[in-house]
Short mmCIF file of C-alpha atoms and ligand atoms in Angstrom, two decimals:
data_model
loop_
_atom_site.label_atom_id
_atom_site.label_comp_id
_atom_site.label_asym_id
_atom_site.label_seq_id
_atom_site.Cartn_x
_atom_site.Cartn_y
_atom_site.Cartn_z
CA MET Q 20 -17.13 -11.15 14.42
CA ARG Q 21 -14.71 -9.82 16.98
CA ASN Q 22 -14.29 -12.63 19.49
CA ARG Q 23 -12.11 -12.95 22.53
CA ARG Q 24 -9.33 -14.62 20.59
CA THR Q 25 -8.99 -11.78 18.12
CA PHE Q 26 -9.18 -9.30 20.96
CA LEU Q 27 -6.27 -10.99 22.69
CA LYS Q 28 -4.29 -11.01 19.46
CA SER Q 29 -5.00 -7.32 19.01
CA ALA Q 30 -4.00 -6.58 22.57
CA LEU Q 31 -0.78 -8.52 22.10
CA PHE Q 32 0.05 -6.67 18.96
CA ALA Q 33 -0.84 -3.30 20.45
CA THR Q 34 1.69 -4.08 23.14
CA ALA Q 35 4.24 -5.08 20.55
CA GLY Q 36 3.59 -1.90 18.61
CA THR Q 37 4.09 0.19 21.67
CA LEU Q 38 7.31 -1.59 22.43
CA MET Q 39 8.44 -1.26 18.86
CA ALA Q 40 7.90 2.49 19.02
CA GLY Q 41 9.99 2.57 22.16
CA ARG Q 42 12.77 0.43 20.66
CA ALA Q 43 12.43 -1.99 23.55
CA ILE Q 44 11.35 -5.02 21.62
CA ASN Q 45 14.63 -6.87 22.13
CA ALA Q 46 13.23 -8.05 25.43
CA LEU Q 47 10.69 -10.24 23.59
CA ALA Q 48 11.35 -13.84 22.63
CA GLN Q 49 12.89 -13.98 19.19
CA THR Q 50 11.38 -17.10 17.65
CA ARG Q 51 10.40 -16.67 14.03
CA ARG Q 52 6.85 -17.64 13.28
CA GLU Q 53 6.42 -19.67 10.11
CA VAL Q 54 2.90 -19.80 8.69
CA SER Q 55 1.66 -23.05 7.18
CA ILE Q 56 -1.60 -23.90 5.42
CA GLY Q 57 -2.70 -27.55 5.38
CA GLY Q 58 0.78 -28.62 6.44
CA GLN Q 59 2.44 -26.65 3.66
CA ARG Q 60 4.70 -23.68 4.42
CA SER Q 61 2.93 -20.56 3.18
CA PRO Q 62 5.21 -17.52 2.77
CA VAL Q 63 3.69 -14.24 3.97
CA VAL Q 64 4.50 -11.19 1.87
CA ASP Q 65 3.50 -7.69 3.04
CA ILE Q 66 2.61 -4.96 0.51
CA HIS Q 67 1.92 -2.32 3.18
CA ALA Q 68 5.12 -1.53 5.09
CA HIS Q 69 6.20 1.98 5.96
CA CYS Q 70 9.73 3.26 6.35
CA VAL Q 71 11.61 6.57 6.55
CA TRP Q 72 15.21 7.43 5.79
CA PRO Q 73 16.23 10.33 8.04
CA SER Q 74 19.38 10.89 5.97
CA VAL Q 75 17.16 12.82 3.57
CA ALA Q 76 17.06 15.61 6.17
CA ASP Q 77 20.47 16.77 4.88
CA ILE Q 78 19.00 17.20 1.39
CA ILE Q 79 16.01 19.27 2.50
CA ALA Q 80 17.92 21.39 5.03
CA GLY Q 81 17.42 25.06 4.17
CA THR Q 82 14.72 24.31 1.56
CA PRO Q 83 10.98 25.04 1.92
CA LEU Q 84 10.54 21.39 2.97
CA ASP Q 85 12.95 21.66 5.88
CA GLY Q 86 11.42 20.35 9.12
CA VAL Q 87 9.77 17.12 7.94
CA ASN Q 88 9.24 14.77 10.86
CA PHE Q 89 10.81 11.29 10.68
CA PRO Q 90 9.11 9.16 13.38
CA ALA Q 91 11.60 6.87 15.09
CA ALA Q 92 9.22 3.90 14.80
CA TRP Q 93 9.27 4.22 10.98
CA ALA Q 94 13.08 4.05 10.76
CA MET Q 95 14.64 0.77 9.73
CA GLY Q 96 16.73 -1.29 12.12
CA PRO Q 97 16.99 -4.77 13.63
CA ASP Q 98 13.68 -4.34 15.44
CA ARG Q 99 11.80 -4.34 12.12
CA ILE Q 100 12.98 -7.87 11.41
CA GLU Q 101 12.16 -8.88 14.98
CA ILE Q 102 8.56 -7.67 14.67
CA MET Q 103 8.25 -9.43 11.31
CA ASP Q 104 9.56 -12.65 12.84
CA MET Q 105 7.11 -12.39 15.72
CA ARG Q 106 4.13 -11.82 13.42
CA GLY Q 107 5.12 -14.39 10.79
CA ILE Q 108 5.88 -11.96 7.95
CA ASP Q 109 8.56 -13.36 5.66
CA ILE Q 110 9.01 -10.51 3.21
CA GLN Q 111 8.02 -6.83 3.27
CA ALA Q 112 7.72 -4.62 0.20
CA LEU Q 113 8.95 -1.37 1.78
CA SER Q 114 7.77 2.07 0.75
CA VAL Q 115 8.30 5.63 1.94
CA ASN Q 116 4.89 7.25 2.38
CA SER Q 117 3.40 10.65 3.26
CA TYR Q 118 4.63 11.95 -0.13
CA TRP Q 119 5.62 15.35 1.31
CA TRP Q 120 8.08 15.72 -1.59
CA TYR Q 121 5.14 16.18 -4.01
CA ALA Q 122 5.53 19.85 -3.02
CA ALA Q 123 9.20 19.94 -4.06
CA ASP Q 124 10.56 21.56 -7.23
CA ARG Q 125 11.98 19.29 -9.89
CA ASN Q 126 15.59 19.40 -8.81
CA LEU Q 127 14.86 18.92 -5.13
CA ALA Q 128 12.33 16.15 -5.85
CA ALA Q 129 14.94 14.31 -7.89
CA ARG Q 130 17.43 14.45 -5.03
CA ILE Q 131 14.90 13.36 -2.38
CA VAL Q 132 13.63 10.38 -4.38
CA GLY Q 133 17.19 9.47 -5.32
CA GLU Q 134 18.21 9.37 -1.67
CA HIS Q 135 15.17 7.28 -0.69
CA ASP Q 136 15.77 4.81 -3.50
CA GLN Q 137 19.48 4.43 -2.73
CA GLN Q 138 18.74 3.83 0.94
CA LEU Q 139 16.01 1.31 0.11
CA ALA Q 140 18.30 -0.51 -2.30
CA ALA Q 141 21.10 -0.67 0.26
CA TRP Q 142 18.76 -2.00 2.95
CA CYS Q 143 17.26 -4.63 0.64
CA ALA Q 144 20.76 -5.68 -0.47
CA GLN Q 145 21.65 -6.28 3.17
CA HIS Q 146 18.52 -8.39 3.71
CA PRO Q 147 17.70 -9.88 0.30
CA ASP Q 148 15.58 -12.69 1.71
CA ARG Q 149 13.37 -10.36 3.81
CA PHE Q 150 12.75 -7.13 1.87
CA VAL Q 151 12.01 -5.72 -1.56
CA ALA Q 152 11.53 -2.04 -2.40
CA LEU Q 153 8.81 0.10 -3.95
CA SER Q 154 10.02 3.45 -5.31
CA SER Q 155 8.05 6.48 -4.12
CA ILE Q 156 8.58 8.54 -7.24
CA ALA Q 157 7.98 12.31 -7.69
CA LEU Q 158 4.53 12.08 -9.27
CA GLN Q 159 4.13 15.88 -9.57
CA PHE Q 160 6.48 15.57 -12.58
CA PRO Q 161 5.10 12.55 -14.46
CA ASP Q 162 7.99 12.39 -16.93
CA LEU Q 163 10.53 12.54 -14.11
CA ALA Q 164 8.51 9.96 -12.19
CA ALA Q 165 8.74 7.64 -15.20
CA GLU Q 166 12.52 8.08 -15.34
CA GLN Q 167 12.81 7.50 -11.60
CA LEU Q 168 10.74 4.33 -11.75
CA GLU Q 169 12.74 2.96 -14.66
CA PHE Q 170 16.01 3.63 -12.86
CA ALA Q 171 14.75 2.19 -9.57
CA VAL Q 172 13.47 -0.99 -11.22
CA ASN Q 173 16.24 -1.60 -13.76
CA GLU Q 174 19.25 -0.32 -11.84
CA LEU Q 175 18.31 -0.68 -8.18
CA GLY Q 176 16.07 -3.74 -8.25
CA ALA Q 177 12.85 -2.09 -7.05
CA ARG Q 178 9.71 -4.14 -7.67
CA GLY Q 179 7.16 -1.36 -8.19
CA ALA Q 180 6.07 2.12 -7.15
CA SER Q 181 4.23 3.67 -4.23
CA ILE Q 182 2.12 6.81 -4.65
CA GLY Q 183 -0.37 8.96 -2.74
CA GLY Q 184 -4.05 9.19 -3.59
CA HIS Q 185 -3.55 12.69 -5.01
CA VAL Q 186 -0.78 15.03 -6.12
CA GLU Q 187 -1.22 18.35 -4.33
CA GLY Q 188 -4.99 17.84 -4.58
CA GLU Q 189 -5.16 16.29 -8.07
CA VAL Q 190 -6.03 12.60 -8.56
CA PRO Q 191 -3.45 11.27 -11.06
CA SER Q 192 -6.03 9.74 -13.43
CA SER Q 193 -5.92 12.47 -16.10
CA PRO Q 194 -3.75 12.19 -19.26
CA ARG Q 195 -1.21 14.56 -17.68
CA PHE Q 196 0.00 11.60 -15.64
CA ASP Q 197 0.03 9.12 -18.51
CA PRO Q 198 3.84 9.15 -18.92
CA PHE Q 199 4.11 7.62 -15.46
CA TRP Q 200 1.35 5.05 -15.95
CA ALA Q 201 2.80 4.10 -19.34
CA LYS Q 202 6.17 3.44 -17.73
CA ALA Q 203 4.69 1.33 -14.93
CA GLU Q 204 2.82 -0.69 -17.53
CA GLU Q 205 5.88 -1.02 -19.76
CA LEU Q 206 8.03 -2.19 -16.85
CA ASP Q 207 5.18 -4.48 -15.74
CA VAL Q 208 5.45 -3.45 -12.08
CA PRO Q 209 2.57 -2.73 -9.67
CA VAL Q 210 1.77 0.66 -8.14
CA PHE Q 211 0.74 0.71 -4.48
CA ILE Q 212 -1.50 3.64 -3.50
CA HIS Q 213 -1.40 4.90 0.09
CA PRO Q 214 -3.71 7.73 1.24
CA ALA Q 215 -3.26 10.40 3.88
CA GLY Q 216 -6.67 11.46 5.17
CA ALA Q 217 -8.38 12.65 1.95
CA PRO Q 218 -7.46 16.37 2.24
CA ASN Q 219 -8.11 16.59 -1.51
CA VAL Q 220 -11.71 15.47 -0.97
CA VAL Q 221 -12.59 16.90 2.42
CA GLN Q 222 -11.88 20.60 2.63
CA ASP Q 223 -11.72 22.91 5.63
CA ASP Q 224 -11.00 20.21 8.21
CA GLY Q 225 -14.29 18.48 7.42
CA LEU Q 226 -13.37 15.22 9.16
CA ARG Q 227 -12.94 16.69 12.61
CA GLY Q 228 -14.44 15.03 15.68
CA ARG Q 229 -13.63 12.26 18.10
CA GLY Q 230 -12.15 9.05 16.70
CA ASP Q 231 -9.31 10.52 14.60
CA LEU Q 232 -11.71 10.64 11.67
CA GLY Q 233 -9.11 11.99 9.25
CA ASN Q 234 -7.45 8.58 9.49
CA ILE Q 235 -10.46 6.35 10.17
CA ILE Q 236 -12.77 7.77 7.49
CA GLY Q 237 -10.36 9.94 5.50
CA ASN Q 238 -7.86 7.27 4.50
CA PRO Q 239 -10.40 4.81 3.03
CA LEU Q 240 -12.22 7.77 1.44
CA GLU Q 241 -9.10 8.98 -0.37
CA THR Q 242 -8.43 5.46 -1.68
CA THR Q 243 -12.06 5.07 -2.78
CA TYR Q 244 -11.88 8.39 -4.64
CA PHE Q 245 -8.54 7.46 -6.26
CA LEU Q 246 -9.62 4.01 -7.45
CA THR Q 247 -12.98 5.30 -8.70
CA ASN Q 248 -11.28 8.06 -10.71
CA MET Q 249 -8.84 5.56 -12.20
CA ILE Q 250 -11.85 3.54 -13.38
CA PHE Q 251 -14.24 6.27 -14.59
CA ASP Q 252 -11.50 8.42 -16.20
CA GLY Q 253 -10.53 5.46 -18.36
CA THR Q 254 -6.96 5.43 -17.03
CA LEU Q 255 -7.05 1.68 -16.56
CA ASP Q 256 -8.31 1.30 -20.14
CA ARG Q 257 -5.50 3.45 -21.53
CA PHE Q 258 -3.07 1.11 -19.73
CA PRO Q 259 -4.79 -2.27 -19.74
CA ASN Q 260 -1.78 -4.11 -18.34
CA LEU Q 261 -1.22 -1.63 -15.51
CA LYS Q 262 -1.65 -3.09 -12.01
CA ILE Q 263 -2.45 -0.95 -8.99
CA CYS Q 264 -2.94 -1.90 -5.35
CA GLY Q 265 -5.14 -0.01 -2.89
CA ALA Q 266 -4.23 0.19 0.80
CA HIS Q 267 -6.69 -0.36 3.66
CA ALA Q 268 -8.79 -2.98 1.89
CA GLY Q 269 -9.34 -0.68 -1.09
CA GLY Q 270 -11.21 1.86 0.98
CA TYR Q 271 -14.99 1.76 0.63
CA LEU Q 272 -15.07 0.79 -3.05
CA PRO Q 273 -15.50 -2.99 -2.59
CA SER Q 274 -18.02 -2.41 0.23
CA TYR Q 275 -20.55 -0.60 -1.93
CA LEU Q 276 -19.53 -1.72 -5.38
CA GLY Q 277 -23.09 -2.14 -6.61
CA ARG Q 278 -23.71 1.62 -6.70
CA THR Q 279 -20.48 2.30 -8.56
CA GLU Q 280 -21.27 -0.56 -10.92
CA VAL Q 281 -24.44 1.06 -12.30
CA ALA Q 282 -23.38 4.73 -12.12
CA CYS Q 283 -22.64 5.12 -15.83
CA GLU Q 284 -25.98 3.54 -16.69
CA VAL Q 285 -28.35 5.30 -14.32
CA ARG Q 286 -26.77 8.73 -14.05
CA GLY Q 287 -27.23 10.68 -17.28
CA ASN Q 288 -24.50 13.13 -16.29
CA ALA Q 289 -21.93 10.50 -15.27
CA ASN Q 290 -19.75 11.14 -18.35
CA CYS Q 291 -17.94 7.82 -17.91
CA ALA Q 292 -14.80 7.11 -19.93
CA ASN Q 293 -14.38 3.51 -18.78
CA GLN Q 294 -14.92 0.74 -21.31
CA LYS Q 295 -15.73 -2.06 -18.87
CA LEU Q 296 -17.86 -2.47 -15.78
CA PRO Q 297 -16.12 -1.21 -12.62
CA SER Q 298 -16.23 -4.71 -11.11
CA GLU Q 299 -14.15 -6.07 -13.98
CA TYR Q 300 -11.18 -3.85 -13.10
CA LEU Q 301 -11.41 -5.09 -9.52
CA LYS Q 302 -11.00 -8.66 -10.73
CA ASP Q 303 -7.98 -7.91 -12.87
CA GLN Q 304 -5.99 -4.66 -12.68
CA ILE Q 305 -6.80 -3.59 -9.11
CA PHE Q 306 -5.35 -5.34 -6.07
CA ILE Q 307 -6.50 -4.76 -2.49
CA ASP Q 308 -4.63 -5.21 0.78
CA SER Q 309 -6.03 -7.41 3.55
CA MET Q 310 -6.60 -4.72 6.22
CA ILE Q 311 -10.29 -5.54 6.64
CA PHE Q 312 -10.09 -6.96 10.20
CA SER Q 313 -13.22 -9.14 10.27
CA GLU Q 314 -14.14 -12.60 9.01
CA GLU Q 315 -17.23 -11.28 7.27
CA GLY Q 316 -15.30 -8.37 5.78
CA LEU Q 317 -12.71 -10.73 4.31
CA ARG Q 318 -15.41 -13.06 2.98
CA HIS Q 319 -17.17 -10.18 1.27
CA LEU Q 320 -13.96 -8.69 -0.11
CA VAL Q 321 -12.95 -12.00 -1.69
CA ALA Q 322 -16.49 -12.48 -2.99
CA GLU Q 323 -16.34 -9.11 -4.76
CA VAL Q 324 -12.79 -9.14 -6.13
CA GLY Q 325 -11.59 -12.77 -5.99
CA ALA Q 326 -8.76 -14.32 -4.00
CA SER Q 327 -6.32 -13.53 -6.79
CA GLN Q 328 -6.70 -9.79 -6.07
CA VAL Q 329 -6.27 -9.69 -2.27
CA VAL Q 330 -2.75 -9.36 -0.82
CA TYR Q 331 -1.51 -9.29 2.75
CA GLY Q 332 -0.82 -5.86 4.27
CA SER Q 333 0.36 -5.07 7.80
CA ASP Q 334 0.75 -1.26 7.96
CA ILE Q 335 3.79 -1.73 10.21
CA PRO Q 336 4.83 0.22 12.27
CA PHE Q 337 1.21 1.16 13.04
CA ASN Q 338 -0.49 -1.14 15.52
CA TRP Q 339 -3.56 -2.23 13.56
CA PRO Q 340 -4.70 -5.82 14.27
CA ASP Q 341 -2.75 -8.33 12.23
CA THR Q 342 -4.69 -10.20 9.52
CA ILE Q 343 -2.50 -13.29 9.05
CA ASP Q 344 -4.67 -15.41 11.35
CA LEU Q 345 -7.83 -13.90 9.91
CA ILE Q 346 -6.71 -15.37 6.58
CA VAL Q 347 -5.34 -18.64 8.01
CA ASP Q 348 -8.59 -19.30 9.94
CA ALA Q 349 -11.05 -18.03 7.28
CA PRO Q 350 -13.78 -20.69 6.97
CA THR Q 351 -14.84 -19.52 3.51
CA LEU Q 352 -11.40 -19.70 1.87
CA SER Q 353 -9.76 -22.77 0.32
CA ASN Q 354 -6.17 -23.58 1.24
CA ALA Q 355 -5.09 -22.44 -2.21
CA ASP Q 356 -6.86 -19.09 -1.68
CA LYS Q 357 -5.18 -18.64 1.70
CA ILE Q 358 -1.73 -19.34 0.30
CA ALA Q 359 -2.38 -16.90 -2.55
CA ILE Q 360 -3.55 -14.10 -0.25
CA LEU Q 361 -0.82 -14.60 2.35
CA GLY Q 362 1.99 -14.40 -0.18
CA GLY Q 363 1.46 -16.19 -3.48
CA ASN Q 364 -0.15 -13.24 -5.25
CA LEU Q 365 2.64 -10.87 -4.20
CA ILE Q 366 5.36 -13.39 -5.03
CA ASP Q 367 4.08 -13.24 -8.61
CA LEU Q 368 3.35 -9.50 -8.66
CA LEU Q 369 6.66 -8.42 -7.13
CA ARG Q 370 8.72 -11.17 -8.83
CA ILE Q 371 10.00 -12.56 -5.57
CA ASP Q 372 12.14 -15.68 -5.60
CA ALA Q 373 10.45 -18.09 -3.23
ZN1 LIG N 409 -0.15 2.69 6.05
#
């Protein structure tokens, strides 16, 4: 239920987001919020944190990818830590999103990802108590992506990978992508999936109309399609120790899980390759971020997947309502569940010293 209190919080954060975009946040008070549950300090770790590294513009200059936009609000600087302090976020797992380099050739993709990873590593080294990195590998070349992930994790200290919901239109659940999934499983690091409006699902500008539907419907749709393919194609069975994390509360999959659950049974043409019920993957290999925005939504999400599978996500620098207080105030969660969702699950998953 959206009450006045949450509205005020949203309004406050919308203001903060606007200020952040304008680089004027220094005017705000700089006290660091520290979240506690039942009198115990509860670290907040954020799986869903965007960044850009404009230095990559030098690498793509004169190539077919020249002209990529690097929004100022996504760039890293002191104001990122200030907004984290204000909201009570202790640690962000940073990732470069949009995945525009999935269109790059092998050599160019290697240089782009290399630059991103070096910049991420340098930033995290400067702020080791506040940030860890996810490597946004070149998934169009699964063998290269595996090499990149191994290097990022073993040599640069990255804690996992970040990928889009499709690679130039193809969901990466087919065996062609297995070299990457095998490496993520071998390294025992999670893969965060972030969509971009479901252009692989909705063709010919199908999500037009008021409300920015490409974002509002398209993003959860792309994540739903991705996670469902990873289940029904048997990808999660081929790599039973692989762990993936869906942005935006896992899209629509947890909302209407019952239909997915019986698909292989009731649809004679379903051609399912999965060995377990879809709900079982959601209680084990699939993690979901907390961007659900309502008390009832959070209750239902935890009821479907369990508190062990939900992790805090902010989507900074975008000005979605924050969910820390939604979790802190949730009447249906135990203190242990709250601590796990706010940060405990990610401390384990990302191997954070806390
Ligand atoms: Zn996002």
